[in-house]
Amino acid sequence: MKRIVPLLLFGLSVLSCSGCHGLAERPPAVEVVIDGDGQFPDFLVGTWKADSGGWEIVFEPEGTISSAVVSLGRVRMKPGKVTTVPMKLGGKGVFEAGPWAVQYSPERRELVVEIAIASFRVELGGSVVKGRTLNIFAGSVSTDGRSWWANRFSFPEYVADTKKYRDHRLTADPNDNPPEELLFQKVTESQ
């Protein structure tokens, strides 16, 4: 009997951990969809910077995004991770990446990128701004593969806590929020 109890405990732990493989089956932090052959083109691999807003996106050879600088706080985020940064006026900013996605059509040279911030909380002096946002970039890549003209569609949900207001929703109607036109350019290694 003394030998059976440890064997049973070991067997139960192996069985319960065999159910743990579901963690490996978690959806990827960046979903990549390529029309046609399914190969992400080499000319898109690398760092792309926008002409305004501070946006920067780094594409890997398989089409995933390894990091992005988001306009909200100009913070470099990594997919599937939480980023914490100190704020200039004291306090900290905490940003949690949501699901990100990349879709490319070689035939149309159209690139679509979704960058979601599942949640954020920024301390600004005695105030706090928190919420979440989804940013969708859609547009054409130039024939030389060095420029990407993208429309940025933003879907923010922000809440502010100040000395005067508690849980004050900062509303943004998507119908009143026209897309922002951005020009992303590929950064050369020497920059």
Coordinates of C-alpha atoms in Angstrom, one line a residue, residues 26 70 72 75-85 93-100 115-122 131-134:
R26 CA -3.3 28.9 -27.0
V70 CA 2.2 52.4 -30.2
L72 CA -0.5 55.8 -26.9
V75 CA 5.6 52.7 -25.8
R76 CA 7.4 49.7 -27.4
M77 CA 5.2 46.6 -26.9
K78 CA 5.6 43.0 -27.6
P79 CA 2.8 40.7 -28.6
G80 CA 1.3 38.7 -25.8
K81 CA 3.2 40.6 -23.2
V82 CA 2.6 43.3 -20.5
T83 CA 4.9 46.3 -20.7
T84 CA 5.4 48.6 -17.7
V85 CA 7.1 52.0 -18.1
G93 CA 2.1 53.1 -17.3
V94 CA 1.1 49.5 -17.7
F95 CA 0.1 48.2 -21.2
E96 CA -1.2 44.7 -22.0
A97 CA -1.1 43.6 -25.6
G98 CA -4.2 42.0 -27.0
P99 CA -4.4 39.9 -30.1
W100 CA -2.4 41.2 -33.1
I115 CA -2.7 45.9 -33.0
A116 CA -4.9 45.6 -30.0
I117 CA -4.1 46.9 -26.5
A118 CA -6.3 44.7 -24.3
S119 CA -5.8 47.1 -21.3
F120 CA -3.7 50.0 -20.2
R121 CA -3.5 52.1 -17.1
V122 CA -1.4 55.3 -17.1
G131 CA -9.0 51.5 -21.0
R132 CA -8.3 49.6 -24.2
T133 CA -8.0 50.2 -27.9
L134 CA -7.9 48.5 -31.3

